[in-house]
Structure formats: structure tokens, C-alpha cells
Amino acid sequence: MKRSGAAAVVALALGALAGAALAQVKPELLVKQRQSVMTLQGKYFGPLAAMAQGKVPYNADIVKRNAAFLDNLTRMPWDTFDPSTKDMKSNALPAIWEQPDKFKEAASRLENEAQKLYQVSQSGDENAVKAQIGAVGKACGGCHESFRQKQ
Ligand code: HEC
């Protein structure tokens, strides 16, 4: 009796999850999700940029950890730039939906540079790491230049 009750609860919970995955995500939530991922990218990239610029001491452990976070974070935001969010209040420019290929290219560029940063961070070659931090920064800035409202 007890056991089948628990099984029913699990089945209900799984049903709810499957429903959530299939349901269309509200545009408000998509905007919140992408801004959250971008905010975290900023959180974990900021200290690396400061190290590359010599503003704070180089710390290989922080570089390794943040590079791993960024390798994952940089794959997350793109599906939230859904056309349903076009008219929402945000800093995303219409160019994202007018030039989708160019936007995808800018997104892939960041993913590739972040993955490379993760790889070189494992080697411990400080100069190579700093150069690659610069390449990631360029990928962030390049996209913001074309696709984000000027700050
Ligand atoms: C392919 C394009 C693209 C790339 C690459 C990109 N961004 Fe963004 N970023 C955007 C857009 C578009 C917005 C505005 C999103 C919005 O307001 O909904 C944004 C917003 C932000 C914000 C503000 C978030 C907020 O709360 O409003 C931060 C911080 C940010 N990006 C950091 C970064 C960092 C750091 C990188 C590189 C590691 C990066 N971005 C790479 C397109 C990009």
C-alpha cells in the first residue's frame, strides 16, 4: 500500500517534469534566463580579464575553475534568444533575429574560444592562458558590439 503510494507520487512528479519540458516557456522567463547566464558569464570572466590585464595577481586555480564554468555557461544562453522575446523589454537588438546566421556565428565563436581557454588552462602555460583570455574577451565584445544595446 505504502509502496504503491510512493510510486504514484514519483510518477506524478515525472509527469509534471515532462509537462514542463514540453510546455512553451514564457518569453519573460526566457529573457530572465539569458540575462542570468550572461550575468554569470560576467561573474566568472571578470576576474580572468583582470588577471590578463595584470590588475590582479595571476591565480592558476581560479583560472582553471572559472574556465570550466565558462566552458559550460557559454553553451547555455542561445536557445533563449527565441523570436517570441523580440518585443520584450531587454537589451537584445532586433539584429539578432534579422541576421540570425551572424548571431549564431558570434555565439559559436564564444563557445569555441571558451573551450580553448578551458584546454589551455589545464596546461598551466600562463602566457598562453592570458592570450586566450583575450580571445574570449574579444568574442564577448564582438557580439555585444553588433547585437546588444549600447550601455
Ligand atoms: C552571441 C552574442 C553574445 C556573446 C558572445 C556574449 N554576449 Fe553578453 N549579451 C548579449 C546580449 C544580446 C545581451 C542582452 C540580453 C538581454 O538584455 O536580454 C547580453 C548581455 C550581457 C550582460 C548583461 C546581463 C543583464 O543582466 O542584463 C552581461 C554581463 C554580459 N552580456 C556578459 C557577457 C560576457 C562576459 C560574455 C563573454 C564571456 C558575453 N556576454 C558574450 C550577447 C552576447
Short mmCIF file of C-alpha atoms and ligand atoms in Angstrom, two decimals:
data_model
loop_
_atom_site.label_atom_id
_atom_site.label_comp_id
_atom_site.label_asym_id
_atom_site.label_seq_id
_atom_site.Cartn_x
_atom_site.Cartn_y
_atom_site.Cartn_z
CA MET A 1 0.00 0.00 0.00
CA LYS A 2 2.66 2.45 1.15
CA ARG A 3 4.96 1.45 -1.67
CA SER A 4 2.47 1.91 -4.42
CA GLY A 5 1.61 5.29 -2.90
CA ALA A 6 5.24 6.38 -3.20
CA ALA A 7 5.42 5.06 -6.75
CA ALA A 8 2.35 7.07 -7.64
CA VAL A 9 3.97 10.22 -6.22
CA VAL A 10 7.12 9.62 -8.28
CA ALA A 11 5.04 9.03 -11.40
CA LEU A 12 3.16 12.27 -10.77
CA ALA A 13 6.40 14.20 -10.29
CA LEU A 14 7.88 12.80 -13.50
CA GLY A 15 4.67 13.64 -15.34
CA ALA A 16 4.89 17.23 -14.13
CA LEU A 17 8.52 17.48 -15.31
CA ALA A 18 7.72 16.09 -18.74
CA GLY A 19 4.87 18.57 -18.99
CA ALA A 20 7.18 21.44 -18.10
CA ALA A 21 9.69 20.39 -20.75
CA LEU A 22 7.03 20.29 -23.44
CA ALA A 23 5.18 23.45 -22.49
CA GLN A 24 6.26 26.66 -24.20
CA VAL A 25 8.47 28.72 -21.93
CA LYS A 26 7.11 32.22 -21.35
CA PRO A 27 9.10 34.99 -23.09
CA GLU A 28 9.56 36.80 -19.74
CA LEU A 29 11.28 33.72 -18.36
CA LEU A 30 13.48 33.31 -21.45
CA VAL A 31 14.72 36.89 -21.07
CA LYS A 32 15.39 36.32 -17.38
CA GLN A 33 17.27 33.11 -18.14
CA ARG A 34 19.53 34.63 -20.78
CA GLN A 35 20.28 37.70 -18.64
CA SER A 36 21.09 35.36 -15.75
CA VAL A 37 23.52 33.31 -17.82
CA MET A 38 25.13 36.50 -19.17
CA THR A 39 25.44 37.83 -15.62
CA LEU A 40 27.23 34.63 -14.55
CA GLN A 41 29.49 34.78 -17.60
CA GLY A 42 30.42 38.26 -16.41
CA LYS A 43 30.99 36.99 -12.88
CA TYR A 44 33.40 34.26 -13.93
CA PHE A 45 35.08 36.10 -16.80
CA GLY A 46 35.69 39.38 -14.94
CA PRO A 47 38.48 38.10 -12.66
CA LEU A 48 40.20 36.39 -15.61
CA ALA A 49 40.18 39.61 -17.65
CA ALA A 50 41.65 41.43 -14.64
CA MET A 51 44.45 38.80 -14.41
CA ALA A 52 45.20 39.03 -18.13
CA GLN A 53 45.50 42.81 -17.78
CA GLY A 54 47.77 42.46 -14.75
CA LYS A 55 45.26 44.23 -12.49
CA VAL A 56 45.13 41.33 -10.04
CA PRO A 57 47.72 38.58 -9.40
CA TYR A 58 47.54 35.51 -11.63
CA ASN A 59 45.97 32.52 -9.90
CA ALA A 60 46.06 29.28 -11.91
CA ASP A 61 43.48 27.56 -9.68
CA ILE A 62 40.89 30.29 -10.16
CA VAL A 63 41.62 30.31 -13.89
CA LYS A 64 41.03 26.55 -14.13
CA ARG A 65 37.80 26.69 -12.16
CA ASN A 66 36.37 29.73 -13.96
CA ALA A 67 37.39 28.41 -17.38
CA ALA A 68 35.46 25.20 -16.65
CA PHE A 69 32.40 27.19 -15.57
CA LEU A 70 32.64 29.36 -18.70
CA ASP A 71 33.03 26.33 -20.96
CA ASN A 72 29.56 25.29 -19.77
CA LEU A 73 27.91 28.69 -19.36
CA THR A 74 28.80 29.79 -22.90
CA ARG A 75 26.68 26.94 -24.30
CA MET A 76 23.57 27.91 -22.36
CA PRO A 77 22.14 31.27 -23.47
CA TRP A 78 21.46 30.80 -27.17
CA ASP A 79 18.12 28.95 -27.19
CA THR A 80 16.65 31.71 -25.02
CA PHE A 81 17.03 34.22 -27.88
CA ASP A 82 13.72 32.97 -29.19
CA PRO A 83 11.68 35.12 -31.64
CA SER A 84 8.91 35.19 -29.00
CA THR A 85 11.14 37.54 -26.95
CA LYS A 86 11.57 40.09 -29.78
CA ASP A 87 9.19 42.63 -28.27
CA MET A 88 10.15 42.11 -24.65
CA LYS A 89 11.96 44.85 -22.77
CA SER A 90 15.63 43.85 -22.88
CA ASN A 91 18.97 44.95 -24.28
CA ALA A 92 18.84 42.45 -27.13
CA LEU A 93 18.82 44.23 -30.52
CA PRO A 94 16.48 43.28 -33.41
CA ALA A 95 19.63 42.44 -35.42
CA ILE A 96 19.65 39.09 -33.57
CA TRP A 97 16.55 37.99 -35.49
CA GLU A 98 17.34 39.96 -38.67
CA GLN A 99 20.79 38.38 -39.06
CA PRO A 100 20.41 35.01 -37.35
CA ASP A 101 23.43 33.48 -39.13
CA LYS A 102 25.71 36.26 -37.99
CA PHE A 103 24.38 35.93 -34.42
CA LYS A 104 24.91 32.15 -34.45
CA GLU A 105 28.44 32.68 -35.70
CA ALA A 106 29.17 35.10 -32.83
CA ALA A 107 27.74 32.59 -30.36
CA SER A 108 29.82 29.72 -31.79
CA ARG A 109 32.89 31.88 -31.70
CA LEU A 110 32.46 32.40 -27.95
CA GLU A 111 31.82 28.70 -27.35
CA ASN A 112 34.97 27.77 -29.27
CA GLU A 113 37.17 30.35 -27.56
CA ALA A 114 35.84 29.35 -24.11
CA GLN A 115 36.50 25.69 -24.86
CA LYS A 116 40.06 26.56 -25.94
CA LEU A 117 40.53 28.55 -22.73
CA TYR A 118 39.48 25.52 -20.72
CA GLN A 119 42.03 23.42 -22.61
CA VAL A 120 44.96 25.84 -22.21
CA SER A 121 44.07 26.43 -18.54
CA GLN A 122 44.84 22.76 -17.95
CA SER A 123 48.35 23.18 -19.40
CA GLY A 124 49.34 25.87 -16.92
CA ASP A 125 51.20 27.96 -19.54
CA GLU A 126 50.44 31.42 -18.14
CA ASN A 127 51.21 33.36 -21.32
CA ALA A 128 49.06 31.08 -23.46
CA VAL A 129 46.24 31.33 -20.92
CA LYS A 130 46.41 35.12 -20.86
CA ALA A 131 46.35 35.29 -24.66
CA GLN A 132 43.31 33.01 -24.72
CA ILE A 133 41.52 35.11 -22.08
CA GLY A 134 41.97 37.99 -24.51
CA ALA A 135 40.41 35.92 -27.31
CA VAL A 136 37.37 35.15 -25.12
CA GLY A 137 37.01 38.83 -24.25
CA LYS A 138 37.02 39.72 -27.95
CA ALA A 139 34.27 37.17 -28.58
CA CYS A 140 32.12 38.75 -25.82
CA GLY A 141 32.77 42.29 -27.04
CA GLY A 142 32.33 41.45 -30.72
CA CYS A 143 28.81 40.18 -30.17
CA HIS A 144 27.80 42.98 -27.80
CA GLU A 145 29.01 45.49 -30.40
CA SER A 146 26.52 44.23 -33.00
CA PHE A 147 23.72 42.67 -31.01
CA ARG A 148 23.36 44.41 -27.63
CA GLN A 149 22.00 47.87 -26.89
CA LYS A 150 24.88 50.26 -26.22
CA GLN A 151 25.36 50.53 -22.46
C1 HEC B 1 26.50 35.98 -29.41
C2 HEC B 1 26.27 37.20 -28.66
C3 HEC B 1 26.85 37.40 -27.29
C4 HEC B 1 28.05 36.95 -26.77
C5 HEC B 1 29.12 36.12 -27.48
C6 HEC B 1 28.11 37.42 -25.42
N1 HEC B 1 27.01 38.16 -25.11
FE1 HEC B 1 26.61 39.06 -23.33
N2 HEC B 1 24.85 39.74 -24.07
C7 HEC B 1 24.38 39.55 -25.35
C8 HEC B 1 23.08 40.17 -25.50
C9 HEC B 1 22.23 40.21 -26.75
C10 HEC B 1 22.77 40.75 -24.24
C11 HEC B 1 21.46 41.47 -23.85
C12 HEC B 1 20.48 40.41 -23.33
C13 HEC B 1 19.17 40.95 -22.82
O1 HEC B 1 19.10 42.10 -22.37
O2 HEC B 1 18.19 40.17 -22.85
C14 HEC B 1 23.91 40.46 -23.37
C15 HEC B 1 24.01 40.87 -22.05
C16 HEC B 1 25.11 40.69 -21.24
C17 HEC B 1 25.21 41.14 -19.86
C18 HEC B 1 24.13 41.93 -19.09
C19 HEC B 1 23.16 40.92 -18.47
C20 HEC B 1 21.95 41.56 -17.82
O3 HEC B 1 21.69 41.29 -16.65
O4 HEC B 1 21.23 42.33 -18.48
C21 HEC B 1 26.44 40.74 -19.39
C22 HEC B 1 27.01 40.98 -18.00
C23 HEC B 1 27.08 40.03 -20.47
N3 HEC B 1 26.25 40.01 -21.57
C24 HEC B 1 28.35 39.46 -20.37
C25 HEC B 1 28.95 38.70 -21.38
C26 HEC B 1 30.26 38.09 -21.27
C27 HEC B 1 31.18 38.20 -20.07
C28 HEC B 1 30.48 37.43 -22.43
C29 HEC B 1 31.67 36.61 -22.83
C30 HEC B 1 32.16 35.63 -21.88
C31 HEC B 1 29.30 37.64 -23.28
N4 HEC B 1 28.40 38.41 -22.60
C32 HEC B 1 29.18 37.14 -24.56
C33 HEC B 1 25.02 38.87 -26.35
C34 HEC B 1 26.22 38.19 -26.23
#
